[in-house]
PDB file of N, CA, C and O in Angstrom:
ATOM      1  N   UNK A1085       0.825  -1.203   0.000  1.00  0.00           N
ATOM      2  CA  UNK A1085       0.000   0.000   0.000  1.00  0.00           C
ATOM      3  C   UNK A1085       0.865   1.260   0.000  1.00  0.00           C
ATOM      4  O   UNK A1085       1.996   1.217   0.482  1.00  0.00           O
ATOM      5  N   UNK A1086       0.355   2.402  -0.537  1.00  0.00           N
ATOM      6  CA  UNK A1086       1.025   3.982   0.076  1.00  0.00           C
ATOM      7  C   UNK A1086       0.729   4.460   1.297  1.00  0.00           C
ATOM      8  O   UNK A1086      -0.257   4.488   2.035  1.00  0.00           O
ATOM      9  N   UNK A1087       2.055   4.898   1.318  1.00  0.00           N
ATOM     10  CA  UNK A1087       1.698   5.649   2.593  1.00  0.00           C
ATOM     11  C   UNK A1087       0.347   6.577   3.147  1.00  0.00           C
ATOM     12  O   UNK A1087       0.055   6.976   4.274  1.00  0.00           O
ATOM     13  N   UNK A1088      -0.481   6.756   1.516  1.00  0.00           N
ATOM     14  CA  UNK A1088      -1.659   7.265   2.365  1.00  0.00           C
ATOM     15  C   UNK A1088      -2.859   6.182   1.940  1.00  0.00           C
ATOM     16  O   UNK A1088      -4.016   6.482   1.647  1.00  0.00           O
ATOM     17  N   UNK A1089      -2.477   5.307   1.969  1.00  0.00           N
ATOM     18  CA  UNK A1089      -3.435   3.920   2.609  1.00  0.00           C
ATOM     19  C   UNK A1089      -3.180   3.066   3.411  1.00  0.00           C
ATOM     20  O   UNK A1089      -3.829   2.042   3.621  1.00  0.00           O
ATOM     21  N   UNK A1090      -1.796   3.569   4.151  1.00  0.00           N
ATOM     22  CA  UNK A1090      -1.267   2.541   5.569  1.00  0.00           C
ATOM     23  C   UNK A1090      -1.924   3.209   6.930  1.00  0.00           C
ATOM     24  O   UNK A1090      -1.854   4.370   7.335  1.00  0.00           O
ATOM     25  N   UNK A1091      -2.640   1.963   7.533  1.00  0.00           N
ATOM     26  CA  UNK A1091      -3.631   2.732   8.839  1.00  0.00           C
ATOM     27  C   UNK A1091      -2.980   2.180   9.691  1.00  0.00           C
ATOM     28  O   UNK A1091      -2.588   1.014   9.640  1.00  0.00           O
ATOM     29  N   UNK A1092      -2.752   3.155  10.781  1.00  0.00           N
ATOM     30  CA  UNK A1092      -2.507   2.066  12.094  1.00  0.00           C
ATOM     31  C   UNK A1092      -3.541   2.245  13.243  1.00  0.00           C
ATOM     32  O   UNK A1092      -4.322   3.196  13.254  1.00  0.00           O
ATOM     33  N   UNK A1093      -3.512   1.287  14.209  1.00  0.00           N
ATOM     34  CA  UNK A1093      -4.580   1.397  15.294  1.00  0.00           C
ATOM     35  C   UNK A1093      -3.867   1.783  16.486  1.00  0.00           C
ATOM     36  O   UNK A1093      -4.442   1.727  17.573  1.00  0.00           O
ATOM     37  N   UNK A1094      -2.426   2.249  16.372  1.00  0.00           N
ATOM     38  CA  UNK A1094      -1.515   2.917  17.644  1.00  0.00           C
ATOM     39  C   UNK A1094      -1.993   4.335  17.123  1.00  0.00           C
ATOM     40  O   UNK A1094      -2.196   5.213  17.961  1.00  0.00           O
ATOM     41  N   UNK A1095      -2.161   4.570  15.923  1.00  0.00           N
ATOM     42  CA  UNK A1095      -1.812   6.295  15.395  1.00  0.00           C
ATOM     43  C   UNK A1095      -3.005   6.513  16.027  1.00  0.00           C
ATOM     44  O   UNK A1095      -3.610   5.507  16.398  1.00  0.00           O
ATOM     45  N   UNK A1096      -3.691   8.027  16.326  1.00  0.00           N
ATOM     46  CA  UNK A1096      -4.428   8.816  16.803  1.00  0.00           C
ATOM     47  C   UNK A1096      -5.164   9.162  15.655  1.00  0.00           C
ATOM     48  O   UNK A1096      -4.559   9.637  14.694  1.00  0.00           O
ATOM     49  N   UNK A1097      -6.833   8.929  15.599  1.00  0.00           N
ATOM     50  CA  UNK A1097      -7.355   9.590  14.777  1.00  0.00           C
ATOM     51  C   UNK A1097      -8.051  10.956  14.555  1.00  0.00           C
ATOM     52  O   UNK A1097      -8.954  11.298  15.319  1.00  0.00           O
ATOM     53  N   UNK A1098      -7.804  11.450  13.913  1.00  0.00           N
ATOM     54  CA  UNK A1098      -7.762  13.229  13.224  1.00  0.00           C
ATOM     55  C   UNK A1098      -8.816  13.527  13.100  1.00  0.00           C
ATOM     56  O   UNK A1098      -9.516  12.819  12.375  1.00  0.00           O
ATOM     57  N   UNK A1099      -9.282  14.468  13.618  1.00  0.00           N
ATOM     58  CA  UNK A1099     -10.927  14.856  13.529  1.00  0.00           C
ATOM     59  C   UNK A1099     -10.931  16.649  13.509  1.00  0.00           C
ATOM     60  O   UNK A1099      -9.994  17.422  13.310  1.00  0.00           O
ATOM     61  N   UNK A1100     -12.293  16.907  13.782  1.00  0.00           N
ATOM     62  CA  UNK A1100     -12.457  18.336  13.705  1.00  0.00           C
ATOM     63  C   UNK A1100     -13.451  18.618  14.263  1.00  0.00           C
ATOM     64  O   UNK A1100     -13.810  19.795  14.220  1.00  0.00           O
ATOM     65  N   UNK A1101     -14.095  17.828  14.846  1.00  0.00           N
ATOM     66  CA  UNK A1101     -15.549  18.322  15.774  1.00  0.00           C
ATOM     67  C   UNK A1101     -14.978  19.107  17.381  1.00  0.00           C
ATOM     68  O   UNK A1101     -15.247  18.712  18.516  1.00  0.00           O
ATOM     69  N   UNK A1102     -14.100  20.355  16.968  1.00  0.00           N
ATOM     70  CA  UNK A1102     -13.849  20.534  18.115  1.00  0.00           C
ATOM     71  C   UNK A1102     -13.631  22.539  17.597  1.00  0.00           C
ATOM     72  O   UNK A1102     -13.378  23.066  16.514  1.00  0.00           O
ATOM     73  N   UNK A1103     -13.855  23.046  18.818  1.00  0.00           N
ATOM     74  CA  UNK A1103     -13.490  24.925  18.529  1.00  0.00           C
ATOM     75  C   UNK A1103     -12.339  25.205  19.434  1.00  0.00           C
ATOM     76  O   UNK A1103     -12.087  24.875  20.592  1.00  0.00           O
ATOM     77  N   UNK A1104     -11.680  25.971  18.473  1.00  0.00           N
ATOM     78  CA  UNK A1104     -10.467  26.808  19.174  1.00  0.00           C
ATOM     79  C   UNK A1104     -10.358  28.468  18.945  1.00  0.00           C
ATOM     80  O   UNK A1104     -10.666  28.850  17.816  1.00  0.00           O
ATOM     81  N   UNK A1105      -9.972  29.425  19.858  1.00  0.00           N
ATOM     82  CA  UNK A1105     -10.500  30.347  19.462  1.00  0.00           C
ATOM     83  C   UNK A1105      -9.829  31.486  20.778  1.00  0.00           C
ATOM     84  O   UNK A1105      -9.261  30.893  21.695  1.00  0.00           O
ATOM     85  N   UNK A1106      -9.859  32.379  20.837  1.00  0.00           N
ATOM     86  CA  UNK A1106      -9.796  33.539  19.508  1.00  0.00           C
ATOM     87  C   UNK A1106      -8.319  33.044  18.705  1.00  0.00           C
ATOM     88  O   UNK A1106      -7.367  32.721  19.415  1.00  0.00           O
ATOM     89  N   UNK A1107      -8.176  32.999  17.007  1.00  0.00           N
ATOM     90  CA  UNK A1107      -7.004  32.829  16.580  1.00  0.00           C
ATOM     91  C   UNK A1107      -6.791  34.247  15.482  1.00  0.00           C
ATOM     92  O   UNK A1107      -7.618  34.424  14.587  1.00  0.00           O
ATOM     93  N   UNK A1108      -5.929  34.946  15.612  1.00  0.00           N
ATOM     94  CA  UNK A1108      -5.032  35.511  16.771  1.00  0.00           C
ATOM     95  C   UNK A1108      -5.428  35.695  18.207  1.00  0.00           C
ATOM     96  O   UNK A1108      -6.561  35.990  18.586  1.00  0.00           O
ATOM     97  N   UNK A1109      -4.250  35.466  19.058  1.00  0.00           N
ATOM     98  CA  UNK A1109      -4.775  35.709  20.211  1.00  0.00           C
ATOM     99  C   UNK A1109      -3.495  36.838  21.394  1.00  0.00           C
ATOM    100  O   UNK A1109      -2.279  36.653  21.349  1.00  0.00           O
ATOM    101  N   UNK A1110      -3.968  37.608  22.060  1.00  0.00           N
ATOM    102  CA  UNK A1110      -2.548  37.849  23.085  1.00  0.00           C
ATOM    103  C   UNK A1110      -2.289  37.722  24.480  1.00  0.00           C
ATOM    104  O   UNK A1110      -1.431  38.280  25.164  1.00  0.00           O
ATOM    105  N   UNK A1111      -3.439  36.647  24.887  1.00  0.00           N
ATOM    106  CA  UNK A1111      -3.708  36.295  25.901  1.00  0.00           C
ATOM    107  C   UNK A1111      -4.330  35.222  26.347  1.00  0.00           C
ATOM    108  O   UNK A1111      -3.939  34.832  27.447  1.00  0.00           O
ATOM    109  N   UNK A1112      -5.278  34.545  25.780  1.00  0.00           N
ATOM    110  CA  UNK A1112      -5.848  33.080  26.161  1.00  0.00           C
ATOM    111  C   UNK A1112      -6.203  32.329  24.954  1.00  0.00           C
ATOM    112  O   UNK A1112      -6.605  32.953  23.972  1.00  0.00           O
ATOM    113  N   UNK A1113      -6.093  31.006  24.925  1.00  0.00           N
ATOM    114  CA  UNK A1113      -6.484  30.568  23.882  1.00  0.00           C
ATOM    115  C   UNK A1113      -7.779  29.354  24.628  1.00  0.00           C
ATOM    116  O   UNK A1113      -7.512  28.619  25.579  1.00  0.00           O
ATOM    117  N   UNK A1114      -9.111  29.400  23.946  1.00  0.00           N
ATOM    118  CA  UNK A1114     -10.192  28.777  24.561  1.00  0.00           C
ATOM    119  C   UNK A1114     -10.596  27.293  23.828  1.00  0.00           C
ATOM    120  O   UNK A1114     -10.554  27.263  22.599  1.00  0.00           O
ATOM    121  N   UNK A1115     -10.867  26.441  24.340  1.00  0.00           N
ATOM    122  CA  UNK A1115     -11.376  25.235  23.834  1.00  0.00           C
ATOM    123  C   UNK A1115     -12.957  25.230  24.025  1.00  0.00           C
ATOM    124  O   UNK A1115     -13.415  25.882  24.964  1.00  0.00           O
ATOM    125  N   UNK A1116     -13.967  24.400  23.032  1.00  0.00           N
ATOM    126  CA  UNK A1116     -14.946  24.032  23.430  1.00  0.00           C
ATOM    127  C   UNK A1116     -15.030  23.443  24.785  1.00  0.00           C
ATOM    128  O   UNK A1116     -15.873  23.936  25.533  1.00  0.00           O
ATOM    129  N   UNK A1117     -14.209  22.352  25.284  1.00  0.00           N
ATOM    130  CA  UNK A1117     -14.448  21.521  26.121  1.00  0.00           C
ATOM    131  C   UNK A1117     -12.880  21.595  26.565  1.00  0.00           C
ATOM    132  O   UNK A1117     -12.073  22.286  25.943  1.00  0.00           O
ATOM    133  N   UNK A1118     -12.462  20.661  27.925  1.00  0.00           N
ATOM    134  CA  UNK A1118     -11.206  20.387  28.194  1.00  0.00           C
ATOM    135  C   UNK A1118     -10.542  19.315  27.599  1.00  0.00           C
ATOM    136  O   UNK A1118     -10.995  18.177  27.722  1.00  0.00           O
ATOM    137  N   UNK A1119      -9.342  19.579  26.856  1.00  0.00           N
ATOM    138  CA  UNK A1119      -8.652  18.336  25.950  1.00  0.00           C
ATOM    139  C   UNK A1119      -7.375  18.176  26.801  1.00  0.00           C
ATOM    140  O   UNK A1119      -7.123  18.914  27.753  1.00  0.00           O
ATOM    141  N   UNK A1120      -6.551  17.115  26.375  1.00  0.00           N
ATOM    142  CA  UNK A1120      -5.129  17.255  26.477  1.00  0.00           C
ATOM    143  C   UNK A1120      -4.459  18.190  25.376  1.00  0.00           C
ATOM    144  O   UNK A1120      -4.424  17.869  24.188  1.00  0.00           O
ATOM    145  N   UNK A1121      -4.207  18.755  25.614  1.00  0.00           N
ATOM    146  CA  UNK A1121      -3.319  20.345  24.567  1.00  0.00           C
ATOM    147  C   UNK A1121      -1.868  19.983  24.740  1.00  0.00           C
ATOM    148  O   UNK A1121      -1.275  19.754  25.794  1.00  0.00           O
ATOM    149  N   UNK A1122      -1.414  19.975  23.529  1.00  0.00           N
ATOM    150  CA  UNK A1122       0.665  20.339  23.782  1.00  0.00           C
ATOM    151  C   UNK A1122       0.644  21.370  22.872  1.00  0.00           C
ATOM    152  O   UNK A1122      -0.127  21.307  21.915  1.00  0.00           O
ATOM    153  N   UNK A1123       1.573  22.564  23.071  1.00  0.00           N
ATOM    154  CA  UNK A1123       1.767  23.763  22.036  1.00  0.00           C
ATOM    155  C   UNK A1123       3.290  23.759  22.006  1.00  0.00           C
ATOM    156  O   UNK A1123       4.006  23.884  23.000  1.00  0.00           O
ATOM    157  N   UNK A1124       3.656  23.619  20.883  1.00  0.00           N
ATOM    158  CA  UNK A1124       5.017  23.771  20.214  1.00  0.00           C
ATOM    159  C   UNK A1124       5.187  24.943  19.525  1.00  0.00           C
ATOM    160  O   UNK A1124       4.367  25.565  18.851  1.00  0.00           O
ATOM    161  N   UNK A1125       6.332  25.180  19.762  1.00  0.00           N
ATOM    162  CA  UNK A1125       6.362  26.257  18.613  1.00  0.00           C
ATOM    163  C   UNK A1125       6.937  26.414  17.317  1.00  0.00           C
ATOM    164  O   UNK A1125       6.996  25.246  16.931  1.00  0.00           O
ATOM    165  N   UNK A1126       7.250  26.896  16.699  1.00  0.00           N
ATOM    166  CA  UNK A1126       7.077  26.672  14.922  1.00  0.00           C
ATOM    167  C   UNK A1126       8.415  25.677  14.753  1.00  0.00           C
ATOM    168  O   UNK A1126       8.411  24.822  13.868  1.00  0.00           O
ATOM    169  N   UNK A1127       9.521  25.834  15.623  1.00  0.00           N
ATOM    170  CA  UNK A1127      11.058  24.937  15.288  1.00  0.00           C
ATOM    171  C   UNK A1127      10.558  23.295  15.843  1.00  0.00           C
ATOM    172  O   UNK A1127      11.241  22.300  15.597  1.00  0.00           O
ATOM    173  N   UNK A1128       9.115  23.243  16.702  1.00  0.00           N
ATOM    174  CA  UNK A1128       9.170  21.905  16.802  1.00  0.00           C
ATOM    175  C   UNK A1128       8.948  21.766  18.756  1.00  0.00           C
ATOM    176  O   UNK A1128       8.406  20.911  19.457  1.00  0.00           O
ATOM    177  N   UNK A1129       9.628  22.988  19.056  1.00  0.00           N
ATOM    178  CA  UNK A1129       9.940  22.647  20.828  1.00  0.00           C
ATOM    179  C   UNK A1129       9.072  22.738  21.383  1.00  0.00           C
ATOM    180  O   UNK A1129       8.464  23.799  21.235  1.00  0.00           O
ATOM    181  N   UNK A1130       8.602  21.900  22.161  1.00  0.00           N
ATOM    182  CA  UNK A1130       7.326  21.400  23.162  1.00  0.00           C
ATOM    183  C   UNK A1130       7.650  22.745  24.101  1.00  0.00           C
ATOM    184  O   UNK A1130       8.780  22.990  24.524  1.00  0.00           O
ATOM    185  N   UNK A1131       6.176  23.791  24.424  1.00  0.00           N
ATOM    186  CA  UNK A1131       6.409  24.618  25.001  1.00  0.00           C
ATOM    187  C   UNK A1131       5.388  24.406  26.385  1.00  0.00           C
ATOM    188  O   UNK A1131       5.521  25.033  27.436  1.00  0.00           O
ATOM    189  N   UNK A1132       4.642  23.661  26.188  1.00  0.00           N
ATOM    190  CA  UNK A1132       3.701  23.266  27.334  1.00  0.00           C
ATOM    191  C   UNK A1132       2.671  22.306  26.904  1.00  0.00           C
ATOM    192  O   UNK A1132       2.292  22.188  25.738  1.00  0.00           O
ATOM    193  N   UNK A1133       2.147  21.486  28.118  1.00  0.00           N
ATOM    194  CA  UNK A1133       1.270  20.448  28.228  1.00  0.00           C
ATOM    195  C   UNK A1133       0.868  20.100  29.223  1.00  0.00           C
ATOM    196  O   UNK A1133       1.403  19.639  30.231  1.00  0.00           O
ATOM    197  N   UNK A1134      -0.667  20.445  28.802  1.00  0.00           N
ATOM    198  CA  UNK A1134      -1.496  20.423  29.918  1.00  0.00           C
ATOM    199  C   UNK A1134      -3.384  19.999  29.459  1.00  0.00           C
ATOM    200  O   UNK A1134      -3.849  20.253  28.348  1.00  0.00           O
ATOM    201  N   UNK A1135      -4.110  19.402  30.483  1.00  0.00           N
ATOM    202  CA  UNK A1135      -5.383  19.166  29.711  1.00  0.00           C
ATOM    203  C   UNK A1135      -6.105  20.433  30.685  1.00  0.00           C
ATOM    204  O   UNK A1135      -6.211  20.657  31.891  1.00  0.00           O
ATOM    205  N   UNK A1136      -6.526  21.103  29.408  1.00  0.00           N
ATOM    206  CA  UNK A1136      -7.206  22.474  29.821  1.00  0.00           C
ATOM    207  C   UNK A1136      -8.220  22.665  28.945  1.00  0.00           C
ATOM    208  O   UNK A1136      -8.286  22.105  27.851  1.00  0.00           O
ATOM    209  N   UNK A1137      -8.755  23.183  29.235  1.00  0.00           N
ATOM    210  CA  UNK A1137     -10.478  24.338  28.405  1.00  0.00           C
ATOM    211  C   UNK A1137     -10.013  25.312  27.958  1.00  0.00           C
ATOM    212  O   UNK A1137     -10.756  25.817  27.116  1.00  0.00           O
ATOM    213  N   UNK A1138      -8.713  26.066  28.193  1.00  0.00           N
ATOM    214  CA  UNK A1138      -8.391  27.392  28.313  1.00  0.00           C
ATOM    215  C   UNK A1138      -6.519  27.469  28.414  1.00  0.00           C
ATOM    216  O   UNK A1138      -6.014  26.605  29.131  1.00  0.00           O
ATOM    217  N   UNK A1139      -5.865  28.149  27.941  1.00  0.00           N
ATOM    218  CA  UNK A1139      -4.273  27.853  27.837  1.00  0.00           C
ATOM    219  C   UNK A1139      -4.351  29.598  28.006  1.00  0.00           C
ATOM    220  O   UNK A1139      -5.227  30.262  27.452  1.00  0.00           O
ATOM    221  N   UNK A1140      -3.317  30.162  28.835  1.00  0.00           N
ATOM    222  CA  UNK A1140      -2.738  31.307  29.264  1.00  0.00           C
ATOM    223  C   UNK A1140      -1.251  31.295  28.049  1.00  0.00           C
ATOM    224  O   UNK A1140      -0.225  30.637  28.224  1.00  0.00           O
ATOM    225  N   UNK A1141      -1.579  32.328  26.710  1.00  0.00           N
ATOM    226  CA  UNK A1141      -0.258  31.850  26.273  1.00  0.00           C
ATOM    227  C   UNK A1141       0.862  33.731  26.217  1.00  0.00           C
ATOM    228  O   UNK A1141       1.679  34.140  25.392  1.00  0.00           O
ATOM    229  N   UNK A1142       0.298  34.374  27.541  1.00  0.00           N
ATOM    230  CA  UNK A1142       0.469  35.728  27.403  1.00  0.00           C
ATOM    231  C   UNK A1142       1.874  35.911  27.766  1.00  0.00           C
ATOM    232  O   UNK A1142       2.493  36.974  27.713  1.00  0.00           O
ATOM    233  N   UNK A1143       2.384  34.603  28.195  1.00  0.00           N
ATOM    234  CA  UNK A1143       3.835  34.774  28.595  1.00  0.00           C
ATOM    235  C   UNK A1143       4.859  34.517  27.503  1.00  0.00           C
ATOM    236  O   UNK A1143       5.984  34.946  27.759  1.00  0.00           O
ATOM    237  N   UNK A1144       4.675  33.826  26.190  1.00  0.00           N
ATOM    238  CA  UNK A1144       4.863  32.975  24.945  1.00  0.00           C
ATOM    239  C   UNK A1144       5.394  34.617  24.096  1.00  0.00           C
ATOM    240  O   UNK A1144       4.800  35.666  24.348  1.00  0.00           O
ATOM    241  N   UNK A1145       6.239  34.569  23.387  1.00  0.00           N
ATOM    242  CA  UNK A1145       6.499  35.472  22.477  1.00  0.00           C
ATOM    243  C   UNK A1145       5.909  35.465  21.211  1.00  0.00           C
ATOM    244  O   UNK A1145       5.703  34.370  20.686  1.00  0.00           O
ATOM    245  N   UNK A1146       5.504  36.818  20.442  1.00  0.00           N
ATOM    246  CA  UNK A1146       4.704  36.713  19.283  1.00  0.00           C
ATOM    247  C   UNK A1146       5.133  35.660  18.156  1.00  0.00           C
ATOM    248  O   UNK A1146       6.160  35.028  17.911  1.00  0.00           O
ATOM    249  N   UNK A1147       4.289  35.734  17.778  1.00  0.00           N
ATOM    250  CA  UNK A1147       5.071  34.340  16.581  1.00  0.00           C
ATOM    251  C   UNK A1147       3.570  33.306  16.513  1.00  0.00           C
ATOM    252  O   UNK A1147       2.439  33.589  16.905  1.00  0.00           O
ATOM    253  N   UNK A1148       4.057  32.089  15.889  1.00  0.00           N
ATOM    254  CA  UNK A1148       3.002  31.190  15.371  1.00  0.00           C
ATOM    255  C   UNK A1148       3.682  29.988  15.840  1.00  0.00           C
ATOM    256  O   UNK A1148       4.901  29.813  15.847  1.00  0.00           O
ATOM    257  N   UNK A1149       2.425  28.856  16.387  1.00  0.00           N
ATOM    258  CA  UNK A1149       2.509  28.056  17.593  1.00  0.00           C
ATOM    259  C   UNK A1149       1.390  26.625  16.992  1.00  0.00           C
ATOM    260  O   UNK A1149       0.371  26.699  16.305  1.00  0.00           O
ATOM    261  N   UNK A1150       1.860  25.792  17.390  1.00  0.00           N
ATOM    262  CA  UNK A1150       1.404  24.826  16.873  1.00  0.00           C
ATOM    263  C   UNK A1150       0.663  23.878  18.277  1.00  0.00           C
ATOM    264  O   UNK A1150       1.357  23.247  19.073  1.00  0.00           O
ATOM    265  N   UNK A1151      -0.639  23.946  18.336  1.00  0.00           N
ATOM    266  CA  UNK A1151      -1.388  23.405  19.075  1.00  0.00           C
ATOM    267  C   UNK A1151      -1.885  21.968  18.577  1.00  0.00           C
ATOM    268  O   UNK A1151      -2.542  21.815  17.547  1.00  0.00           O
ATOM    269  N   UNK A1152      -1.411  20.721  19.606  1.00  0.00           N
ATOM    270  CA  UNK A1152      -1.861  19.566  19.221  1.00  0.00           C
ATOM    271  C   UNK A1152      -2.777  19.167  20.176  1.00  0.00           C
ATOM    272  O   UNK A1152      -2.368  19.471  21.296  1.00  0.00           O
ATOM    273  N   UNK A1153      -3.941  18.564  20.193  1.00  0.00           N
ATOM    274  CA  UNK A1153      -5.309  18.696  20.655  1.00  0.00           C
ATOM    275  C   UNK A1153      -5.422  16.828  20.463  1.00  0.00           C
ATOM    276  O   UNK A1153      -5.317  16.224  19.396  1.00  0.00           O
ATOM    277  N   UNK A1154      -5.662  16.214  21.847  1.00  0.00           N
ATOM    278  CA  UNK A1154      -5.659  14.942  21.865  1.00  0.00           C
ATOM    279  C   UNK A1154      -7.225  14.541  22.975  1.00  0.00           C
ATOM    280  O   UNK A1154      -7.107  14.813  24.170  1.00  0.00           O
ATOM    281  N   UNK A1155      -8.294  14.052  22.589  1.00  0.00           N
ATOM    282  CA  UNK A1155      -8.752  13.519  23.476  1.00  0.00           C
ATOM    283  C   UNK A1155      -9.590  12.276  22.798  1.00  0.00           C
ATOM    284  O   UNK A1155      -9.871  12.346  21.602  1.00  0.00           O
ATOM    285  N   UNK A1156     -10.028  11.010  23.670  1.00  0.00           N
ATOM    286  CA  UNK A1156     -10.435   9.822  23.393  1.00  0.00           C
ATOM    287  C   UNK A1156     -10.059   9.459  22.051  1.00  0.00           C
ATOM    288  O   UNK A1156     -10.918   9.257  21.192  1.00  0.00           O
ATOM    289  N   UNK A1157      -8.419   9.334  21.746  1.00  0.00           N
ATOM    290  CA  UNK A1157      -8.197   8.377  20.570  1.00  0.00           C
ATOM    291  C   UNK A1157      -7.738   9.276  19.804  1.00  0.00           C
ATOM    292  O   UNK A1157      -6.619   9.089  19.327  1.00  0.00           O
ATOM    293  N   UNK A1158      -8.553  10.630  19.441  1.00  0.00           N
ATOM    294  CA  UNK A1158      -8.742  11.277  18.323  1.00  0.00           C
ATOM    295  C   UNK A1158      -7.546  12.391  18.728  1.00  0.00           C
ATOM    296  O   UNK A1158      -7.183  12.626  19.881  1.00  0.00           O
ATOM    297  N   UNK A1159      -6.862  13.210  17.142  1.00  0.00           N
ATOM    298  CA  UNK A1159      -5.508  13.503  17.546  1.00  0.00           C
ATOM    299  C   UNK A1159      -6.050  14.967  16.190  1.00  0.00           C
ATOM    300  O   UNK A1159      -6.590  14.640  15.134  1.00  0.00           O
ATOM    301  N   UNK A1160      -5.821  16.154  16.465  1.00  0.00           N
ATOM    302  CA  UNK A1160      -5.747  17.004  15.435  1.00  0.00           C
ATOM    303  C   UNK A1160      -4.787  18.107  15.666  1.00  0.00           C
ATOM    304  O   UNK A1160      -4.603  18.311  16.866  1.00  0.00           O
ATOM    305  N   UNK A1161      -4.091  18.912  14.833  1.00  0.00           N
ATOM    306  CA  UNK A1161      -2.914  20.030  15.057  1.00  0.00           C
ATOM    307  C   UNK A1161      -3.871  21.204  14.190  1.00  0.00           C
ATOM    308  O   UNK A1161      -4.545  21.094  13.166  1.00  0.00           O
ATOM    309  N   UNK A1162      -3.586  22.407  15.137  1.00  0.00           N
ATOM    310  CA  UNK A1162      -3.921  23.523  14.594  1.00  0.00           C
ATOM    311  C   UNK A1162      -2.970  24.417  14.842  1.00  0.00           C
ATOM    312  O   UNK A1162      -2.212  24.078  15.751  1.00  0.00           O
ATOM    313  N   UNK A1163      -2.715  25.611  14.263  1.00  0.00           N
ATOM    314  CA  UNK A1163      -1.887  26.447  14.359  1.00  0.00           C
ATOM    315  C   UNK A1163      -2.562  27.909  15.090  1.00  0.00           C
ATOM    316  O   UNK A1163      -3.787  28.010  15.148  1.00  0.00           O
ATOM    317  N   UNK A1164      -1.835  28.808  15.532  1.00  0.00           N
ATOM    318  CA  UNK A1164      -2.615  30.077  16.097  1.00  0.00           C
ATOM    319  C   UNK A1164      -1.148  30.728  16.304  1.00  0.00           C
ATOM    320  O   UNK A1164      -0.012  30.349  16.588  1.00  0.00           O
ATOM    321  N   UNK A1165      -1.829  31.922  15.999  1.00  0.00           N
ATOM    322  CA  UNK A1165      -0.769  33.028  16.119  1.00  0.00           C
ATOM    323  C   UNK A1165      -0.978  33.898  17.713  1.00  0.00           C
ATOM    324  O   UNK A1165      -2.006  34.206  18.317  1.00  0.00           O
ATOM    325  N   UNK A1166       0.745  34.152  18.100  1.00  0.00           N
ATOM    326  CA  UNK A1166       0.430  35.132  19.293  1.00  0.00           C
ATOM    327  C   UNK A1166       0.930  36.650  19.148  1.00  0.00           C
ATOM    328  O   UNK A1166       2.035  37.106  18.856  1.00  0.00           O
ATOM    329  N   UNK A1167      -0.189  37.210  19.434  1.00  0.00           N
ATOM    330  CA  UNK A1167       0.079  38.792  18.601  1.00  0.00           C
ATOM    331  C   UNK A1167       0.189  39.599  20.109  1.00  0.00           C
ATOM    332  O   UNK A1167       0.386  40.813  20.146  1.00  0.00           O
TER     333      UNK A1167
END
């Protein structure tokens, strides 16, 4: 198979039934609900992880940040800028 017909049942599946928000932000970033969150930033470096509703990212320098969003199984990355 190709690589985009190889499934695994370790990998995390990718979804979108979920809100993130305000993007830009310079002070909180909000979830619908509480997930497990990791935010990296654009070179890759794990800048925090934590399962929250809500992430304080006012201490984080401006730039663009890569939010990975994990709960029951399901695994999605979004990006958000901190202005």
């Amino acid at each position: 198979p190709t690589p985009a017909e190889t499934t695994s049942t370790d990998a995390p599946i990718a979804w979108d039934g979920f809100k993130m928000f305000p993007n830009p932000t310079n002070a909180m970033v909000y979830f619908d609900r509480p997930y497990d969150v990791r935010i990296f930033d654009i070179s890759g470096r794990q800048i925090s992880m934590q399962q929250a509703e809500a992430i304080d990212v006012t201490g984080l320098p401006k730039g663009i940040y890569i939010a990975v969003i994990q709960q029951d199984g399901m695994q999605t990355r979004r990006l958000f800028s901190k202005i």
